Amino acid sequence: MSNQLVVLDTVSGACCAPLADAALDAGQAETLAPMFKALGDPIRLRLLSMITSAQGGEMCVCDLTPAFDVSGPTISHHLKVLREAGLIEGDRRGTWVWYRPLPEAIRALAAVLK
Amino acid sequence: MSNQLVVLDTVSGACCAPLADAALDAGQAETLAPMFKALGDPIRLRLLSMITSAQGGEMCVCDLTPAFDVSGPTISHHLKVLREAGLIEGDRRGTWVWYRPLPEAIRALAAVLK
DNA sequence: CTCCTATCTAGATGAATTTCGAATCAGCTG
DNA sequence: CAGCTGATTCGAAATTCATCTAGATAGGAG
């Protein structure tokens, strides 16, 4: 049941002390960096903000794609990056795919910064 | 006196509403993404955490470099990325260069995430 | 002034990223 | 089943990135 490599507690969303309190060790940095990296693109940042602020708590790809000047496959790629970073999750419901945020992960990032 | 393109208020550290409150516009995303991108590397994340948690509020490059397995120029490069992202600043004092965090910028990122 | 140390800059290289069009897959509808 | 629409995957091109070595620059010590 226990996981020996828990760095990000998916229940509490906790991971590490705030930056100002203690330096991250290499393992914590390896866990957190890919999450920040996923936010390091303007399209992905807007995608996450649209999904996170959506009323109903989730958003259809069909509503995300037309908000950008890039192709559908490119949006799909960026959503995959956010998904693999553990920041969002999505599921198909019939014709459409809906994405919602994973708030514990986002909270963990916020906690490290402050 | 007023600046028409202020996205990040360097006095208050404010920038944008939390992700959950409103979607970022393209301009805000273009401003914030490079800052998150700078955090998207494990070495840079550790550098920032070491600098930010340093007692005295600043840290010498000579104490940062030996904590990593990469060459001096590589550390110098990563410090430059953090500097250009507006997350840290540094100055030479005699032989050594000292870096300290820019807390308004870090607070702005934290505010967006929560 | 000359040497030594700390840091940064320049240039090169291999790996990763962004993006697209084409092809594929999932599920509806007639 | 055949055809349509939404979304993802695939493969390729252009760009960016992390890292190194070598060399430059800044400042202190003899």
PDB file of C-alpha atoms (C1' of nucleotides) in Angstrom:
ATOM      1  CA  MET A   1       0.000   0.000   0.000  1.00  0.00           C
ATOM      2  CA  SER A   2       2.776   2.402   0.841  1.00  0.00           C
ATOM      3  CA  ASN A   3       4.867   3.807  -1.912  1.00  0.00           C
ATOM      4  CA  GLN A   4       8.547   4.153  -1.233  1.00  0.00           C
ATOM      5  CA  LEU A   5       9.098   6.914  -3.730  1.00  0.00           C
ATOM      6  CA  VAL A   6       6.393   9.343  -2.733  1.00  0.00           C
ATOM      7  CA  VAL A   7       7.701  12.819  -3.272  1.00  0.00           C
ATOM      8  CA  LEU A   8       4.379  14.413  -3.999  1.00  0.00           C
ATOM      9  CA  ASP A   9       1.706  13.348  -1.541  1.00  0.00           C
ATOM     10  CA  THR A  10      -1.360  13.021  -3.711  1.00  0.00           C
ATOM     11  CA  VAL A  11      -3.668  13.243  -0.734  1.00  0.00           C
ATOM     12  CA  SER A  12      -2.415  16.429   0.848  1.00  0.00           C
ATOM     13  CA  GLY A  13      -0.740  17.798  -2.256  1.00  0.00           C
ATOM     14  CA  ALA A  14       2.317  18.422  -0.104  1.00  0.00           C
ATOM     15  CA  CYS A  15       5.805  17.907  -1.350  1.00  0.00           C
ATOM     16  CA  CYS A  16       8.435  20.200  -0.083  1.00  0.00           C
ATOM     17  CA  ALA A  17       9.022  23.103   2.176  1.00  0.00           C
ATOM     18  CA  PRO A  18       8.709  26.547   0.631  1.00  0.00           C
ATOM     19  CA  LEU A  19      11.837  27.694  -1.201  1.00  0.00           C
ATOM     20  CA  ALA A  20      12.622  30.219   1.473  1.00  0.00           C
ATOM     21  CA  ASP A  21      12.597  27.605   4.238  1.00  0.00           C
ATOM     22  CA  ALA A  22      14.919  24.935   2.901  1.00  0.00           C
ATOM     23  CA  ALA A  23      16.790  24.062  -0.268  1.00  0.00           C
ATOM     24  CA  LEU A  24      15.278  21.307  -2.366  1.00  0.00           C
ATOM     25  CA  ASP A  25      17.246  18.114  -2.635  1.00  0.00           C
ATOM     26  CA  ALA A  26      18.046  16.658  -6.034  1.00  0.00           C
ATOM     27  CA  GLY A  27      15.141  14.222  -5.946  1.00  0.00           C
ATOM     28  CA  GLN A  28      12.561  16.830  -5.100  1.00  0.00           C
ATOM     29  CA  ALA A  29      13.916  19.069  -7.847  1.00  0.00           C
ATOM     30  CA  GLU A  30      13.683  16.222 -10.363  1.00  0.00           C
ATOM     31  CA  THR A  31      10.045  15.733  -9.422  1.00  0.00           C
ATOM     32  CA  LEU A  32       9.007  19.373  -9.455  1.00  0.00           C
ATOM     33  CA  ALA A  33      10.968  20.667 -12.452  1.00  0.00           C
ATOM     34  CA  PRO A  34       8.934  18.806 -15.094  1.00  0.00           C
ATOM     35  CA  MET A  35       5.758  20.297 -13.616  1.00  0.00           C
ATOM     36  CA  PHE A  36       7.119  23.824 -13.830  1.00  0.00           C
ATOM     37  CA  LYS A  37       8.496  23.027 -17.254  1.00  0.00           C
ATOM     38  CA  ALA A  38       5.007  22.109 -18.412  1.00  0.00           C
ATOM     39  CA  LEU A  39       3.879  25.583 -17.370  1.00  0.00           C
ATOM     40  CA  GLY A  40       6.757  27.171 -19.238  1.00  0.00           C
ATOM     41  CA  ASP A  41       4.900  27.593 -22.491  1.00  0.00           C
ATOM     42  CA  PRO A  42       2.311  30.326 -23.069  1.00  0.00           C
ATOM     43  CA  ILE A  43      -0.117  28.009 -24.805  1.00  0.00           C
ATOM     44  CA  ARG A  44       0.039  25.444 -22.039  1.00  0.00           C
ATOM     45  CA  LEU A  45      -0.324  28.105 -19.388  1.00  0.00           C
ATOM     46  CA  ARG A  46      -3.449  29.407 -21.085  1.00  0.00           C
ATOM     47  CA  LEU A  47      -4.782  25.878 -21.560  1.00  0.00           C
ATOM     48  CA  LEU A  48      -4.366  25.145 -17.873  1.00  0.00           C
ATOM     49  CA  SER A  49      -5.931  28.451 -16.893  1.00  0.00           C
ATOM     50  CA  MET A  50      -8.900  27.874 -19.173  1.00  0.00           C
ATOM     51  CA  ILE A  51      -9.421  24.377 -17.824  1.00  0.00           C
ATOM     52  CA  THR A  52      -8.945  25.411 -14.203  1.00  0.00           C
ATOM     53  CA  SER A  53     -11.253  28.398 -14.405  1.00  0.00           C
ATOM     54  CA  ALA A  54     -13.933  26.628 -16.398  1.00  0.00           C
ATOM     55  CA  GLN A  55     -17.309  26.584 -14.761  1.00  0.00           C
ATOM     56  CA  GLY A  56     -18.235  22.989 -14.096  1.00  0.00           C
ATOM     57  CA  GLY A  57     -14.603  22.247 -13.386  1.00  0.00           C
ATOM     58  CA  GLU A  58     -13.811  20.802 -16.768  1.00  0.00           C
ATOM     59  CA  MET A  59     -13.516  21.766 -20.381  1.00  0.00           C
ATOM     60  CA  CYS A  60     -13.950  20.105 -23.749  1.00  0.00           C
ATOM     61  CA  VAL A  61     -11.027  20.011 -26.190  1.00  0.00           C
ATOM     62  CA  CYS A  62     -13.482  21.226 -28.760  1.00  0.00           C
ATOM     63  CA  ASP A  63     -13.769  24.491 -26.825  1.00  0.00           C
ATOM     64  CA  LEU A  64     -10.045  24.785 -26.134  1.00  0.00           C
ATOM     65  CA  THR A  65      -8.726  24.325 -29.649  1.00  0.00           C
ATOM     66  CA  PRO A  66     -10.486  27.252 -31.357  1.00  0.00           C
ATOM     67  CA  ALA A  67      -9.049  29.704 -28.796  1.00  0.00           C
ATOM     68  CA  PHE A  68      -5.568  29.317 -30.298  1.00  0.00           C
ATOM     69  CA  ASP A  69      -3.869  30.002 -33.595  1.00  0.00           C
ATOM     70  CA  VAL A  70      -2.218  26.610 -33.790  1.00  0.00           C
ATOM     71  CA  SER A  71      -3.398  23.334 -35.247  1.00  0.00           C
ATOM     72  CA  GLY A  72      -5.428  20.676 -33.491  1.00  0.00           C
ATOM     73  CA  PRO A  73      -2.525  18.243 -33.234  1.00  0.00           C
ATOM     74  CA  THR A  74      -0.455  20.958 -31.578  1.00  0.00           C
ATOM     75  CA  ILE A  75      -3.098  21.536 -28.919  1.00  0.00           C
ATOM     76  CA  SER A  76      -3.330  17.808 -28.452  1.00  0.00           C
ATOM     77  CA  HIS A  77       0.436  17.685 -27.928  1.00  0.00           C
ATOM     78  CA  HIS A  78       0.336  20.441 -25.310  1.00  0.00           C
ATOM     79  CA  LEU A  79      -2.505  18.760 -23.468  1.00  0.00           C
ATOM     80  CA  LYS A  80      -0.430  15.602 -23.410  1.00  0.00           C
ATOM     81  CA  VAL A  81       2.500  17.479 -21.861  1.00  0.00           C
ATOM     82  CA  LEU A  82       0.208  18.856 -19.146  1.00  0.00           C
ATOM     83  CA  ARG A  83      -1.265  15.396 -18.622  1.00  0.00           C
ATOM     84  CA  GLU A  84       2.135  13.716 -18.332  1.00  0.00           C
ATOM     85  CA  ALA A  85       3.229  16.396 -15.880  1.00  0.00           C
ATOM     86  CA  GLY A  86       0.311  15.356 -13.697  1.00  0.00           C
ATOM     87  CA  LEU A  87      -1.400  18.746 -13.880  1.00  0.00           C
ATOM     88  CA  ILE A  88      -4.574  17.691 -15.671  1.00  0.00           C
ATOM     89  CA  GLU A  89      -6.481  14.575 -16.572  1.00  0.00           C
ATOM     90  CA  GLY A  90      -8.984  13.907 -19.288  1.00  0.00           C
ATOM     91  CA  ASP A  91     -11.495  11.373 -20.449  1.00  0.00           C
ATOM     92  CA  ARG A  92     -13.533  10.770 -23.520  1.00  0.00           C
ATOM     93  CA  ARG A  93     -17.300  11.018 -23.191  1.00  0.00           C
ATOM     94  CA  GLY A  94     -18.767   9.961 -26.452  1.00  0.00           C
ATOM     95  CA  THR A  95     -17.480  12.165 -29.226  1.00  0.00           C
ATOM     96  CA  TRP A  96     -15.684  14.668 -27.028  1.00  0.00           C
ATOM     97  CA  VAL A  97     -12.759  14.613 -24.628  1.00  0.00           C
ATOM     98  CA  TRP A  98     -13.025  16.610 -21.402  1.00  0.00           C
ATOM     99  CA  TYR A  99     -10.130  17.799 -19.303  1.00  0.00           C
ATOM    100  CA  ARG A 100     -10.033  18.896 -15.685  1.00  0.00           C
ATOM    101  CA  PRO A 101      -7.247  20.091 -13.408  1.00  0.00           C
ATOM    102  CA  LEU A 102      -5.542  18.000 -10.739  1.00  0.00           C
ATOM    103  CA  PRO A 103      -5.669  20.528  -7.906  1.00  0.00           C
ATOM    104  CA  GLU A 104      -3.273  18.679  -5.560  1.00  0.00           C
ATOM    105  CA  ALA A 105      -0.468  19.036  -8.083  1.00  0.00           C
ATOM    106  CA  ILE A 106      -1.146  22.707  -8.660  1.00  0.00           C
ATOM    107  CA  ARG A 107      -1.324  23.283  -4.935  1.00  0.00           C
ATOM    108  CA  ALA A 108       2.004  21.524  -4.480  1.00  0.00           C
ATOM    109  CA  LEU A 109       3.655  23.935  -6.908  1.00  0.00           C
ATOM    110  CA  ALA A 110       2.098  26.939  -5.210  1.00  0.00           C
ATOM    111  CA  ALA A 111       3.255  25.657  -1.841  1.00  0.00           C
ATOM    112  CA  VAL A 112       6.861  25.422  -2.965  1.00  0.00           C
ATOM    113  CA  LEU A 113       6.821  29.002  -4.195  1.00  0.00           C
ATOM    114  CA  LYS A 114       5.321  30.387  -1.014  1.00  0.00           C
TER     115      LYS A 114
ATOM    116  CA  MET B   1       4.853  57.719 -14.880  1.00  0.00           C
ATOM    117  CA  SER B   2       2.284  55.087 -15.759  1.00  0.00           C
ATOM    118  CA  ASN B   3       3.300  52.200 -17.896  1.00  0.00           C
ATOM    119  CA  GLN B   4       0.769  50.875 -20.373  1.00  0.00           C
ATOM    120  CA  LEU B   5       2.280  47.434 -20.547  1.00  0.00           C
ATOM    121  CA  VAL B   6       2.555  46.573 -16.881  1.00  0.00           C
ATOM    122  CA  VAL B   7       1.682  42.929 -16.501  1.00  0.00           C
ATOM    123  CA  LEU B   8       3.748  42.275 -13.428  1.00  0.00           C
ATOM    124  CA  ASP B   9       3.490  45.028 -10.840  1.00  0.00           C
ATOM    125  CA  THR B  10       7.001  45.193  -9.405  1.00  0.00           C
ATOM    126  CA  VAL B  11       5.762  46.992  -6.309  1.00  0.00           C
ATOM    127  CA  SER B  12       3.012  44.636  -5.209  1.00  0.00           C
ATOM    128  CA  GLY B  13       4.260  41.587  -7.085  1.00  0.00           C
ATOM    129  CA  ALA B  14       0.765  41.213  -8.442  1.00  0.00           C
ATOM    130  CA  CYS B  15       0.067  40.140 -11.959  1.00  0.00           C
ATOM    131  CA  CYS B  16      -2.948  38.069 -12.610  1.00  0.00           C
ATOM    132  CA  ALA B  17      -5.847  36.465 -10.912  1.00  0.00           C
ATOM    133  CA  PRO B  18      -5.349  32.905  -9.676  1.00  0.00           C
ATOM    134  CA  LEU B  19      -5.824  30.280 -12.370  1.00  0.00           C
ATOM    135  CA  ALA B  20      -9.055  29.119 -10.845  1.00  0.00           C
ATOM    136  CA  ASP B  21     -10.577  32.610 -10.983  1.00  0.00           C
ATOM    137  CA  ALA B  22     -10.028  33.659 -14.568  1.00  0.00           C
ATOM    138  CA  ALA B  23      -8.229  32.457 -17.674  1.00  0.00           C
ATOM    139  CA  LEU B  24      -5.009  34.269 -18.500  1.00  0.00           C
ATOM    140  CA  ASP B  25      -4.991  36.362 -21.623  1.00  0.00           C
ATOM    141  CA  ALA B  26      -2.292  35.837 -24.227  1.00  0.00           C
ATOM    142  CA  GLY B  27      -0.179  38.727 -22.962  1.00  0.00           C
ATOM    143  CA  GLN B  28      -0.196  37.564 -19.366  1.00  0.00           C
ATOM    144  CA  ALA B  29       0.719  34.058 -20.492  1.00  0.00           C
ATOM    145  CA  GLU B  30       3.624  35.423 -22.552  1.00  0.00           C
ATOM    146  CA  THR B  31       4.916  37.232 -19.479  1.00  0.00           C
ATOM    147  CA  LEU B  32       4.522  34.397 -16.999  1.00  0.00           C
ATOM    148  CA  ALA B  33       5.564  31.435 -19.133  1.00  0.00           C
ATOM    149  CA  PRO B  34       9.268  32.364 -19.327  1.00  0.00           C
ATOM    150  CA  MET B  35       9.367  32.624 -15.550  1.00  0.00           C
ATOM    151  CA  PHE B  36       7.880  29.153 -15.113  1.00  0.00           C
ATOM    152  CA  LYS B  37      10.143  27.904 -17.883  1.00  0.00           C
ATOM    153  CA  ALA B  38      13.152  29.091 -15.913  1.00  0.00           C
ATOM    154  CA  LEU B  39      11.983  26.885 -13.047  1.00  0.00           C
ATOM    155  CA  GLY B  40      11.552  23.941 -15.381  1.00  0.00           C
ATOM    156  CA  ASP B  41      15.049  22.591 -14.927  1.00  0.00           C
ATOM    157  CA  PRO B  42      16.138  20.670 -11.817  1.00  0.00           C
ATOM    158  CA  ILE B  43      19.447  22.479 -11.536  1.00  0.00           C
ATOM    159  CA  ARG B  44      17.805  25.901 -11.787  1.00  0.00           C
ATOM    160  CA  LEU B  45      15.150  24.930  -9.285  1.00  0.00           C
ATOM    161  CA  ARG B  46      17.819  23.867  -6.805  1.00  0.00           C
ATOM    162  CA  LEU B  47      19.853  27.002  -7.497  1.00  0.00           C
ATOM    163  CA  LEU B  48      16.848  29.195  -6.764  1.00  0.00           C
ATOM    164  CA  SER B  49      15.992  27.239  -3.650  1.00  0.00           C
ATOM    165  CA  MET B  50      19.563  27.455  -2.368  1.00  0.00           C
ATOM    166  CA  ILE B  51      19.696  31.200  -3.006  1.00  0.00           C
ATOM    167  CA  THR B  52      16.254  31.827  -1.556  1.00  0.00           C
ATOM    168  CA  SER B  53      16.819  29.800   1.583  1.00  0.00           C
ATOM    169  CA  ALA B  54      20.323  31.094   2.189  1.00  0.00           C
ATOM    170  CA  GLN B  55      20.807  32.756   5.543  1.00  0.00           C
ATOM    171  CA  GLY B  56      21.739  36.366   4.895  1.00  0.00           C
ATOM    172  CA  GLY B  57      19.427  36.383   1.890  1.00  0.00           C
ATOM    173  CA  GLU B  58      22.124  35.870  -0.690  1.00  0.00           C
ATOM    174  CA  MET B  59      24.618  33.318  -1.869  1.00  0.00           C
ATOM    175  CA  CYS B  60      28.007  33.308  -3.553  1.00  0.00           C
ATOM    176  CA  VAL B  61      28.473  31.501  -6.874  1.00  0.00           C
ATOM    177  CA  CYS B  62      31.512  29.920  -5.285  1.00  0.00           C
ATOM    178  CA  ASP B  63      29.194  28.109  -2.846  1.00  0.00           C
ATOM    179  CA  LEU B  64      26.610  27.200  -5.487  1.00  0.00           C
ATOM    180  CA  THR B  65      28.877  25.654  -8.093  1.00  0.00           C
ATOM    181  CA  PRO B  66      30.393  22.825  -6.007  1.00  0.00           C
ATOM    182  CA  ALA B  67      26.901  21.562  -5.095  1.00  0.00           C
ATOM    183  CA  PHE B  68      26.379  20.280  -8.647  1.00  0.00           C
ATOM    184  CA  ASP B  69      27.963  17.765 -10.970  1.00  0.00           C
ATOM    185  CA  VAL B  70      28.156  20.113 -13.943  1.00  0.00           C
ATOM    186  CA  SER B  71      30.840  22.544 -15.025  1.00  0.00           C
ATOM    187  CA  GLY B  72      31.165  26.141 -13.866  1.00  0.00           C
ATOM    188  CA  PRO B  73      30.074  27.597 -17.196  1.00  0.00           C
ATOM    189  CA  THR B  74      26.923  25.494 -17.037  1.00  0.00           C
ATOM    190  CA  ILE B  75      26.046  26.889 -13.614  1.00  0.00           C
ATOM    191  CA  SER B  76      26.788  30.352 -14.949  1.00  0.00           C
ATOM    192  CA  HIS B  77      24.414  29.700 -17.817  1.00  0.00           C
ATOM    193  CA  HIS B  78      21.622  28.575 -15.501  1.00  0.00           C
ATOM    194  CA  LEU B  79      22.099  31.611 -13.271  1.00  0.00           C
ATOM    195  CA  LYS B  80      21.797  33.791 -16.348  1.00  0.00           C
ATOM    196  CA  VAL B  81      18.504  32.130 -17.277  1.00  0.00           C
ATOM    197  CA  LEU B  82      17.146  32.776 -13.769  1.00  0.00           C
ATOM    198  CA  ARG B  83      18.433  36.359 -13.948  1.00  0.00           C
ATOM    199  CA  GLU B  84      16.858  37.026 -17.335  1.00  0.00           C
ATOM    200  CA  ALA B  85      13.587  35.574 -16.084  1.00  0.00           C
ATOM    201  CA  GLY B  86      13.628  38.215 -13.370  1.00  0.00           C
ATOM    202  CA  LEU B  87      13.779  35.701 -10.522  1.00  0.00           C
ATOM    203  CA  ILE B  88      17.196  36.603  -9.121  1.00  0.00           C
ATOM    204  CA  GLU B  89      19.769  39.348  -9.340  1.00  0.00           C
ATOM    205  CA  GLY B  90      23.469  39.336  -8.641  1.00  0.00           C
ATOM    206  CA  ASP B  91      26.422  41.610  -8.226  1.00  0.00           C
ATOM    207  CA  ARG B  92      30.140  41.250  -7.998  1.00  0.00           C
ATOM    208  CA  ARG B  93      31.819  42.153  -4.726  1.00  0.00           C
ATOM    209  CA  GLY B  94      35.527  41.869  -5.184  1.00  0.00           C
ATOM    210  CA  THR B  95      36.419  38.425  -6.380  1.00  0.00           C
ATOM    211  CA  TRP B  96      33.037  36.861  -5.855  1.00  0.00           C
ATOM    212  CA  VAL B  97      29.576  37.269  -7.320  1.00  0.00           C
ATOM    213  CA  TRP B  98      26.588  37.143  -4.984  1.00  0.00           C
ATOM    214  CA  TYR B  99      23.040  36.331  -5.983  1.00  0.00           C
ATOM    215  CA  ARG B 100      19.784  37.006  -4.175  1.00  0.00           C
ATOM    216  CA  PRO B 101      16.134  36.280  -5.030  1.00  0.00           C
ATOM    217  CA  LEU B 102      13.640  38.831  -6.333  1.00  0.00           C
ATOM    218  CA  PRO B 103      10.728  37.983  -4.035  1.00  0.00           C
ATOM    219  CA  GLU B 104       8.093  39.997  -5.901  1.00  0.00           C
ATOM    220  CA  ALA B 105       8.548  37.817  -8.970  1.00  0.00           C
ATOM    221  CA  ILE B 106       8.394  34.600  -6.988  1.00  0.00           C
ATOM    222  CA  ARG B 107       5.315  35.840  -5.168  1.00  0.00           C
ATOM    223  CA  ALA B 108       3.667  36.682  -8.474  1.00  0.00           C
ATOM    224  CA  LEU B 109       4.103  33.090  -9.641  1.00  0.00           C
ATOM    225  CA  ALA B 110       2.767  31.714  -6.385  1.00  0.00           C
ATOM    226  CA  ALA B 111      -0.239  34.022  -6.638  1.00  0.00           C
ATOM    227  CA  VAL B 112      -1.154  32.737 -10.080  1.00  0.00           C
ATOM    228  CA  LEU B 113      -1.090  29.149  -8.887  1.00  0.00           C
ATOM    229  CA  LYS B 114      -3.242  29.844  -5.875  1.00  0.00           C
TER     230      LYS B 114
ATOM    231  C1'  DC C   1      53.315  44.514 -13.468  1.00  0.00           C
ATOM    232  C1'  DT C   2      52.616  39.357 -13.182  1.00  0.00           C
ATOM    233  C1'  DC C   3      50.334  35.489 -11.567  1.00  0.00           C
ATOM    234  C1'  DC C   4      46.319  33.265  -9.654  1.00  0.00           C
ATOM    235  C1'  DT C   5      41.460  32.520  -8.796  1.00  0.00           C
ATOM    236  C1'  DA C   6      36.501  33.381  -9.707  1.00  0.00           C
ATOM    237  C1'  DT C   7      33.182  34.131 -13.108  1.00  0.00           C
ATOM    238  C1'  DC C   8      31.436  34.894 -17.533  1.00  0.00           C
ATOM    239  C1'  DT C   9      31.327  34.736 -22.757  1.00  0.00           C
ATOM    240  C1'  DA C  10      31.881  32.294 -27.227  1.00  0.00           C
ATOM    241  C1'  DG C  11      31.403  28.578 -30.145  1.00  0.00           C
ATOM    242  C1'  DA C  12      30.279  23.766 -30.973  1.00  0.00           C
ATOM    243  C1'  DT C  13      27.414  19.657 -30.579  1.00  0.00           C
ATOM    244  C1'  DG C  14      23.912  16.393 -29.549  1.00  0.00           C
ATOM    245  C1'  DA C  15      19.325  16.127 -27.483  1.00  0.00           C
ATOM    246  C1'  DA C  16      14.826  17.921 -26.808  1.00  0.00           C
ATOM    247  C1'  DT C  17      10.900  20.835 -28.225  1.00  0.00           C
ATOM    248  C1'  DT C  18       7.411  22.989 -31.149  1.00  0.00           C
ATOM    249  C1'  DT C  19       4.904  22.699 -34.962  1.00  0.00           C
ATOM    250  C1'  DC C  20       2.728  20.934 -39.055  1.00  0.00           C
ATOM    251  C1'  DG C  21       0.247  17.697 -42.431  1.00  0.00           C
ATOM    252  C1'  DA C  22      -1.077  12.964 -43.013  1.00  0.00           C
ATOM    253  C1'  DA C  23      -2.760   9.014 -41.129  1.00  0.00           C
ATOM    254  C1'  DT C  24      -5.244   6.630 -37.490  1.00  0.00           C
ATOM    255  C1'  DC C  25      -8.628   5.733 -33.944  1.00  0.00           C
ATOM    256  C1'  DA C  26     -13.296   6.413 -31.390  1.00  0.00           C
ATOM    257  C1'  DG C  27     -17.743   7.044 -31.495  1.00  0.00           C
ATOM    258  C1'  DC C  28     -21.969   8.916 -33.521  1.00  0.00           C
ATOM    259  C1'  DT C  29     -25.624   8.882 -37.212  1.00  0.00           C
ATOM    260  C1'  DG C  30     -28.016   7.597 -41.173  1.00  0.00           C
TER     261       DG C  30
ATOM    262  C1'  DC D   1     -21.932  -0.996 -42.579  1.00  0.00           C
ATOM    263  C1'  DA D   2     -20.450   3.698 -44.650  1.00  0.00           C
ATOM    264  C1'  DG D   3     -19.496   8.099 -43.801  1.00  0.00           C
ATOM    265  C1'  DC D   4     -18.708  12.030 -40.671  1.00  0.00           C
ATOM    266  C1'  DT D   5     -16.603  14.583 -36.815  1.00  0.00           C
ATOM    267  C1'  DG D   6     -13.469  15.025 -32.842  1.00  0.00           C
ATOM    268  C1'  DA D   7      -9.109  13.833 -31.030  1.00  0.00           C
ATOM    269  C1'  DT D   8      -4.736  11.543 -30.968  1.00  0.00           C
ATOM    270  C1'  DT D   9      -0.591   9.553 -32.974  1.00  0.00           C
ATOM    271  C1'  DC D  10       3.070   9.499 -36.394  1.00  0.00           C
ATOM    272  C1'  DG D  11       6.910  11.310 -38.952  1.00  0.00           C
ATOM    273  C1'  DA D  12       9.479  15.202 -40.414  1.00  0.00           C
ATOM    274  C1'  DA D  13      11.464  20.077 -40.346  1.00  0.00           C
ATOM    275  C1'  DA D  14      12.997  24.011 -37.844  1.00  0.00           C
ATOM    276  C1'  DT D  15      14.210  25.792 -33.622  1.00  0.00           C
ATOM    277  C1'  DT D  16      15.722  25.924 -28.936  1.00  0.00           C
ATOM    278  C1'  DC D  17      18.335  24.015 -25.091  1.00  0.00           C
ATOM    279  C1'  DA D  18      21.921  21.932 -21.934  1.00  0.00           C
ATOM    280  C1'  DT D  19      26.379  21.072 -21.789  1.00  0.00           C
ATOM    281  C1'  DC D  20      31.199  21.121 -22.729  1.00  0.00           C
ATOM    282  C1'  DT D  21      35.969  23.136 -23.811  1.00  0.00           C
ATOM    283  C1'  DA D  22      38.593  27.112 -24.650  1.00  0.00           C
ATOM    284  C1'  DG D  23      39.263  31.674 -24.066  1.00  0.00           C
ATOM    285  C1'  DA D  24      38.241  36.329 -22.043  1.00  0.00           C
ATOM    286  C1'  DT D  25      37.537  39.471 -18.076  1.00  0.00           C
ATOM    287  C1'  DA D  26      37.647  41.136 -13.198  1.00  0.00           C
ATOM    288  C1'  DG D  27      39.930  41.648  -9.178  1.00  0.00           C
ATOM    289  C1'  DG D  28      43.203  40.457  -5.440  1.00  0.00           C
ATOM    290  C1'  DA D  29      48.115  39.125  -3.925  1.00  0.00           C
ATOM    291  C1'  DG D  30      52.906  39.095  -4.363  1.00  0.00           C
TER     292       DG D  30
END
